[in-house]
Every structure is written in C-alpha cells, then in structure tokens.
Amino acid sequence: MTRKLEGKIALISGSGRGIGRAIALKLAADGARIVVNDLDEAPAEETVAAIRDAGGEAVACPGSVTAPDFAERFVGTATQTYGGLDILVNNAGYTWDNVIQKMSDEQWYAMIDCHLTAPFRILRAAQPVIRALAKAETEAGRRIVRKVVNISSVAGLFGNAGQINYSAAKAGITGVTKTLAKEWGRLNVTVNCVAYGLIRTRLTGNSADQGTERIDGRDIKVGVNPDLLAAMERTIPLGRGGTPEEAAGAVYLFCIPESDYVSGETLLCSGGLTGI
C-alpha cells in the first residue's frame, strides 16, 4: 500500500524530543523525509538515527530557533539535502511562567521570540522556495498541496494564570495561521494550527522528578506539582493527559491529502477540554 506522505519533505522544529520527536517519527513512518531540529545536537541526531533505523530518511539541523540565522539555515537544509519542502511544522517551544507583576521583560520576550518570532522567520524564509516550486508546478500543469502546521495551546485560546507571556505568543500564532492561510492559498498551501492541552512530556511531568532544564542558555524550572497535575487531569473529559504520540496524530491529520481543502483552522487536541 502506498504511504500517504511518500517522498514528502517535512521540516519539524523542536523534533529531537517529546511531541516534536513523535511528529517526526509519525511522518517518517508514512514516507516523509524529515529535517529534524533540536536546540541540542545529540537529541536531533538520536531522532535522525531512529528514523533511519526504521528505514526512513532524515537529516539534522540543530540549533536555537530564535537565532537570527536559523530560519534560512533550516529551510536551506531541506532544499540542499532534498531539493524542496512540502510540510512545515512549527513545534519548538517551552514555558517560563510567572504572574504578571513578577514577570521580567526577559521572560516575556523569551516566549514571544520562541513561539511567535521564530515561526514568523521560518515561514518568511520558506516563502520564496514555496513560491518558486508552486510557479514551476503550475507551468507544468501540476497541482501539489503543501502543508504548514503551527502549534498553539489551550493557553493561547483561553488564557492561563501565570502564563501571560506564553498565552500571548500562542494566541499570536493562531493569528499568523489565519493570515497566512489567506496569503498562501494561491500557492496551494494549507495553513492550520493544533492547540494542545495537557500532553505528558519532560516539560509537563511530575515536578518532583524533573527539576530544571538548560534551555537556550537559561536554567528553566520544568515539571508540574503532582497534586496540581492530578487536579488538571480531573478537568479533562478523557481523564488524563495525552501522550506525545497522540499529539503527533493531530498534526498528521493536517499533513495528509484528506485535509487538502482545510485551511485557516485551529484544532483542539485536549482530550475534550474546551476551556481552562
């Protein structure tokens, strides 16, 4: 049976670990060739190795998505290695929480830079490549639909106490999604968004087991208090947090041909949670 993403070229930011890794493995298993990114080289190479061990194709492009030169390097890795791009998933991210009166400018801009500015730059860098490919395909009488999937959060849709920076950035990416769906429709590109609820990763696990992570040169406290985590899960109609593999499934829906006429939409992947 032909795989639905056979030969497609997919760029996935933040795909060395967690949800991003699950997305990379999911798309690769369906035939896509993957450009893997992670802040650190080792996790990126581990994901590449896992894809290759399973018979797929992948290449690593490590580095911070907030670096000024990252977007061009990320897109360039796809074009130089595979000759184009078909799927772009803006997934990289983390949280750095505080209430507004205690939040520093550094915390504010860290979230805006990672979750909003970085996707903007990546999409801007991708536009000339996509435009040239679409023009050549039109002249040849062919129509190929490309896919952009941006990652948001229930915090961006409903707000979340202690996360004004993260919520603002994640709300912003839904605006990017809707605008770009209008700009890029003529290029046969669908642009959609997945808003996650509680997904169990190293960043949202039990705080007693986690501590801090070194992220972009900063020591960021990660994990959630176990009592709070249990309370959060009780508010979810399905009664639990999602797995990275389930999170990847929502992105996959926007990447396959069955969604070729769906654009400008935000899909909640939250176990039935429709508010915070």
CSV table of C-alpha atoms in Angstrom, one decimal:
chain,number,residue,atom,x,y,z
A,1,MET,CA,0.0,0.0,0.0
A,2,THR,CA,1.3,3.5,-0.9
A,3,ARG,CA,2.1,5.6,2.1
A,4,LYS,CA,0.3,8.9,2.1
A,5,LEU,CA,3.4,11.1,2.6
A,6,GLU,CA,5.7,9.1,0.4
A,7,GLY,CA,8.6,11.3,-0.7
A,8,LYS,CA,7.3,14.5,1.0
A,9,ILE,CA,9.9,16.7,2.6
A,10,ALA,CA,9.0,17.8,6.2
A,11,LEU,CA,10.7,20.3,8.4
A,12,ILE,CA,9.8,20.0,12.1
A,13,SER,CA,11.3,22.4,14.7
A,14,GLY,CA,11.9,21.0,18.2
A,15,SER,CA,11.8,17.4,17.0
A,16,GLY,CA,14.6,15.9,19.0
A,17,ARG,CA,12.4,15.2,22.0
A,18,GLY,CA,8.8,15.0,23.2
A,19,ILE,CA,6.0,15.9,20.9
A,20,GLY,CA,8.3,17.0,18.1
A,21,ARG,CA,10.1,13.7,18.0
A,22,ALA,CA,6.8,11.8,17.9
A,23,ILE,CA,5.7,14.0,15.0
A,24,ALA,CA,8.9,13.3,13.1
A,25,LEU,CA,8.6,9.5,13.7
A,26,LYS,CA,4.9,9.6,12.7
A,27,LEU,CA,5.5,11.5,9.4
A,28,ALA,CA,8.6,9.4,8.6
A,29,ALA,CA,6.7,6.2,9.1
A,30,ASP,CA,4.3,7.4,6.4
A,31,GLY,CA,7.1,8.1,3.9
A,32,ALA,CA,8.2,11.7,4.6
A,33,ARG,CA,11.8,12.7,4.5
A,34,ILE,CA,12.5,14.7,7.7
A,35,VAL,CA,14.6,17.7,8.6
A,36,VAL,CA,15.0,17.3,12.4
A,37,ASN,CA,15.7,20.2,14.6
A,38,ASP,CA,16.6,20.4,18.3
A,39,LEU,CA,18.3,23.0,20.5
A,40,ASP,CA,21.0,20.4,21.2
A,41,GLU,CA,22.7,18.3,18.6
A,42,ALA,CA,22.6,14.9,20.4
A,43,PRO,CA,18.7,14.6,20.6
A,44,ALA,CA,18.4,15.7,17.0
A,45,GLU,CA,20.9,13.1,15.9
A,46,GLU,CA,19.1,10.5,18.0
A,47,THR,CA,15.8,11.2,16.2
A,48,VAL,CA,17.6,11.0,12.9
A,49,ALA,CA,19.1,7.7,13.8
A,50,ALA,CA,15.7,6.3,14.9
A,51,ILE,CA,14.2,7.3,11.6
A,52,ARG,CA,17.0,5.8,9.6
A,53,ASP,CA,17.0,2.6,11.6
A,54,ALA,CA,13.3,2.2,10.7
A,55,GLY,CA,14.1,2.6,7.0
A,56,GLY,CA,13.3,6.3,6.6
A,57,GLU,CA,15.3,9.3,5.6
A,58,ALA,CA,16.3,12.2,7.9
A,59,VAL,CA,18.9,14.9,8.4
A,60,ALA,CA,19.6,17.0,11.4
A,61,CYS,CA,19.6,20.8,11.7
A,62,PRO,CA,20.4,21.5,15.3
A,63,GLY,CA,20.3,25.0,16.9
A,64,SER,CA,18.1,27.5,18.6
A,65,VAL,CA,15.0,28.6,16.5
A,66,THR,CA,15.5,32.1,18.0
A,67,ALA,CA,18.9,32.6,16.4
A,68,PRO,CA,18.8,35.3,13.7
A,69,ASP,CA,20.3,33.0,11.1
A,70,PHE,CA,18.3,29.9,12.0
A,71,ALA,CA,15.4,30.2,9.6
A,72,GLU,CA,17.5,30.4,6.5
A,73,ARG,CA,19.7,27.5,7.7
A,74,PHE,CA,16.6,25.3,8.5
A,75,VAL,CA,15.0,25.9,5.1
A,76,GLY,CA,18.4,25.6,3.4
A,77,THR,CA,19.0,22.2,4.9
A,78,ALA,CA,15.7,21.0,3.3
A,79,THR,CA,16.4,22.4,-0.1
A,80,GLN,CA,20.1,21.4,-0.2
A,81,THR,CA,19.5,17.9,1.1
A,82,TYR,CA,16.2,17.0,-0.5
A,83,GLY,CA,15.5,19.7,-3.1
A,84,GLY,CA,12.4,21.4,-1.7
A,85,LEU,CA,9.9,21.4,1.1
A,86,ASP,CA,6.3,20.1,1.4
A,87,ILE,CA,5.4,20.2,5.1
A,88,LEU,CA,6.5,22.7,7.8
A,89,VAL,CA,5.7,22.1,11.4
A,90,ASN,CA,6.5,25.0,13.8
A,91,ASN,CA,6.6,23.0,17.0
A,92,ALA,CA,9.7,24.2,19.1
A,93,GLY,CA,8.8,25.7,22.4
A,94,TYR,CA,8.9,25.7,26.2
A,95,THR,CA,7.3,27.6,29.1
A,96,TRP,CA,8.8,30.1,31.5
A,97,ASP,CA,6.0,31.0,33.9
A,98,ASN,CA,5.2,33.8,36.3
A,99,VAL,CA,2.4,36.1,37.3
A,100,ILE,CA,2.5,39.5,35.6
A,101,GLN,CA,3.8,41.6,38.5
A,102,LYS,CA,6.8,39.2,38.8
A,103,MET,CA,7.4,38.6,35.2
A,104,SER,CA,10.6,40.2,33.7
A,105,ASP,CA,11.0,41.6,30.2
A,106,GLU,CA,13.4,38.7,29.6
A,107,GLN,CA,10.7,36.2,30.4
A,108,TRP,CA,8.2,38.0,28.2
A,109,TYR,CA,10.4,38.3,25.2
A,110,ALA,CA,11.8,34.7,25.5
A,111,MET,CA,8.3,33.3,24.9
A,112,ILE,CA,7.4,35.8,22.1
A,113,ASP,CA,10.8,35.1,20.4
A,114,CYS,CA,10.4,31.3,20.6
A,115,HIS,CA,6.7,30.8,19.9
A,116,LEU,CA,6.0,33.7,17.6
A,117,THR,CA,9.0,35.4,16.1
A,118,ALA,CA,10.8,32.2,15.3
A,119,PRO,CA,7.9,30.7,13.3
A,120,PHE,CA,7.4,34.0,11.5
A,121,ARG,CA,11.1,34.0,10.4
A,122,ILE,CA,10.9,30.3,9.3
A,123,LEU,CA,7.7,30.9,7.3
A,124,ARG,CA,9.2,34.1,5.8
A,125,ALA,CA,12.3,32.2,4.7
A,126,ALA,CA,10.2,29.4,3.3
A,127,GLN,CA,8.1,31.7,1.1
A,128,PRO,CA,10.5,32.2,-1.8
A,129,VAL,CA,11.1,28.4,-2.0
A,130,ILE,CA,7.4,27.6,-1.9
A,131,ARG,CA,6.5,30.4,-4.5
A,132,ALA,CA,9.1,29.1,-6.9
A,133,LEU,CA,8.0,25.5,-6.6
A,134,ALA,CA,4.3,26.4,-7.0
A,135,LYS,CA,5.1,28.5,-10.1
A,136,ALA,CA,7.0,25.7,-11.7
A,137,GLU,CA,4.3,23.2,-10.9
A,138,THR,CA,1.6,25.5,-12.3
A,139,GLU,CA,3.5,26.0,-15.5
A,140,ALA,CA,3.9,22.2,-15.8
A,141,GLY,CA,0.1,21.7,-15.3
A,142,ARG,CA,0.6,20.1,-11.9
A,143,ARG,CA,-1.1,20.9,-8.5
A,144,ILE,CA,0.8,19.9,-5.4
A,145,VAL,CA,-0.7,20.9,-2.0
A,146,ARG,CA,1.8,21.9,0.7
A,147,LYS,CA,1.2,22.0,4.4
A,148,VAL,CA,2.0,24.3,7.3
A,149,VAL,CA,1.1,23.2,10.8
A,150,ASN,CA,1.6,25.7,13.6
A,151,ILE,CA,1.5,24.7,17.3
A,152,SER,CA,-0.6,26.6,19.7
A,153,SER,CA,-2.1,25.7,23.1
A,154,VAL,CA,-5.3,25.9,25.1
A,155,ALA,CA,-3.5,28.7,27.0
A,156,GLY,CA,-3.5,30.7,23.7
A,157,LEU,CA,-7.2,30.1,23.2
A,158,PHE,CA,-8.5,30.6,26.8
A,159,GLY,CA,-5.7,32.1,28.7
A,160,ASN,CA,-3.9,30.5,31.7
A,161,ALA,CA,-3.0,32.1,35.0
A,162,GLY,CA,0.8,32.6,35.4
A,163,GLN,CA,1.4,32.3,31.6
A,164,ILE,CA,0.7,35.7,30.2
A,165,ASN,CA,3.8,35.5,28.0
A,166,TYR,CA,3.2,32.0,26.7
A,167,SER,CA,-0.5,32.6,26.3
A,168,ALA,CA,0.1,35.8,24.3
A,169,ALA,CA,2.6,34.1,22.0
A,170,LYS,CA,0.3,31.1,21.5
A,171,ALA,CA,-2.7,33.4,20.7
A,172,GLY,CA,-0.5,35.2,18.3
A,173,ILE,CA,0.4,32.1,16.3
A,174,THR,CA,-3.3,31.5,15.6
A,175,GLY,CA,-3.4,35.0,14.0
A,176,VAL,CA,-0.4,34.1,11.9
A,177,THR,CA,-2.2,30.9,10.9
A,178,LYS,CA,-5.3,32.6,9.7
A,179,THR,CA,-3.4,35.4,7.9
A,180,LEU,CA,-1.0,33.1,6.1
A,181,ALA,CA,-3.9,30.8,5.0
A,182,LYS,CA,-5.2,33.8,3.1
A,183,GLU,CA,-1.8,34.8,1.7
A,184,TRP,CA,-0.6,31.3,0.7
A,185,GLY,CA,-3.8,29.8,-0.6
A,186,ARG,CA,-2.9,30.9,-4.1
A,187,LEU,CA,0.3,28.9,-3.7
A,188,ASN,CA,-1.7,25.7,-2.9
A,189,VAL,CA,-0.6,25.8,0.7
A,190,THR,CA,-2.9,25.0,3.6
A,191,VAL,CA,-2.0,26.6,6.9
A,192,ASN,CA,-3.5,25.2,10.1
A,193,CYS,CA,-2.9,25.1,13.8
A,194,VAL,CA,-3.1,22.5,16.5
A,195,ALA,CA,-3.8,23.7,20.1
A,196,TYR,CA,-2.6,21.3,22.7
A,197,GLY,CA,-4.0,20.7,26.1
A,198,LEU,CA,-2.0,18.7,28.7
A,199,ILE,CA,0.5,16.5,26.9
A,200,ARG,CA,2.8,14.4,29.1
A,201,THR,CA,6.4,15.3,28.2
A,202,ARG,CA,9.5,16.0,30.2
A,203,LEU,CA,8.4,19.6,30.5
A,204,THR,CA,5.0,18.8,32.0
A,205,GLY,CA,5.8,15.7,34.1
A,206,ASN,CA,5.9,15.4,37.8
A,207,SER,CA,8.0,18.3,39.2
A,208,ALA,CA,9.4,16.0,41.9
A,209,ASP,CA,11.2,14.1,39.2
A,210,GLN,CA,12.1,17.0,37.0
A,211,GLY,CA,13.9,20.0,38.5
A,212,THR,CA,15.4,22.3,35.8
A,213,GLU,CA,16.3,22.1,32.2
A,214,ARG,CA,19.0,24.1,30.4
A,215,ILE,CA,17.1,25.8,27.6
A,216,ASP,CA,18.6,28.4,25.3
A,217,GLY,CA,21.2,29.3,27.9
A,218,ARG,CA,18.8,29.6,30.8
A,219,ASP,CA,18.0,27.2,33.6
A,220,ILE,CA,14.2,26.8,33.4
A,221,LYS,CA,12.2,25.1,36.1
A,222,VAL,CA,10.1,22.3,34.5
A,223,GLY,CA,7.5,19.9,35.6
A,224,VAL,CA,4.2,20.4,37.5
A,225,ASN,CA,3.4,19.8,41.1
A,226,PRO,CA,1.9,16.3,41.3
A,227,ASP,CA,-1.2,17.5,43.2
A,228,LEU,CA,-1.8,20.2,40.6
A,229,LEU,CA,-1.1,17.7,37.8
A,230,ALA,CA,-3.7,15.3,39.2
A,231,ALA,CA,-6.2,18.2,39.5
A,232,MET,CA,-5.6,19.3,35.9
A,233,GLU,CA,-6.2,15.7,34.7
A,234,ARG,CA,-9.5,15.6,36.6
A,235,THR,CA,-10.8,18.5,34.5
A,236,ILE,CA,-10.1,16.7,31.2
A,237,PRO,CA,-13.2,14.8,30.0
A,238,LEU,CA,-11.0,11.8,28.9
A,239,GLY,CA,-9.5,11.8,32.4
A,240,ARG,CA,-5.8,12.0,31.6
A,241,GLY,CA,-3.1,13.9,29.8
A,242,GLY,CA,-2.3,13.0,26.2
A,243,THR,CA,0.8,11.2,25.0
A,244,PRO,CA,3.3,12.6,22.5
A,245,GLU,CA,2.1,10.0,20.0
A,246,GLU,CA,-1.5,11.2,20.4
A,247,ALA,CA,-0.3,14.8,20.0
A,248,ALA,CA,1.5,13.8,16.8
A,249,GLY,CA,-1.7,12.3,15.4
A,250,ALA,CA,-3.4,15.7,15.4
A,251,VAL,CA,-0.6,17.2,13.3
A,252,TYR,CA,-0.7,14.2,11.0
A,253,LEU,CA,-4.3,14.9,10.2
A,254,PHE,CA,-3.3,18.3,8.7
A,255,CYS,CA,-0.4,16.7,6.7
A,256,ILE,CA,-2.3,14.1,4.7
A,257,PRO,CA,-4.2,14.6,1.4
A,258,GLU,CA,-7.6,14.2,3.2
A,259,SER,CA,-7.1,17.7,4.6
A,260,ASP,CA,-6.2,19.4,1.3
A,261,TYR,CA,-9.3,21.6,1.5
A,262,VAL,CA,-8.9,22.5,5.2
A,263,SER,CA,-7.1,25.8,5.8
A,264,GLY,CA,-7.0,28.5,8.4
A,265,GLU,CA,-8.3,26.2,11.2
A,266,THR,CA,-7.3,25.6,14.8
A,267,LEU,CA,-7.8,22.0,16.0
A,268,LEU,CA,-8.0,21.4,19.8
A,269,CYS,CA,-6.1,18.3,20.9
A,270,SER,CA,-7.0,18.4,24.5
A,271,GLY,CA,-8.9,15.2,25.5
A,272,GLY,CA,-12.2,17.1,25.3
A,273,LEU,CA,-11.1,20.1,27.4
A,274,THR,CA,-12.7,23.2,25.9
A,275,GLY,CA,-11.7,25.9,28.4
A,276,ILE,CA,-9.3,26.5,31.3
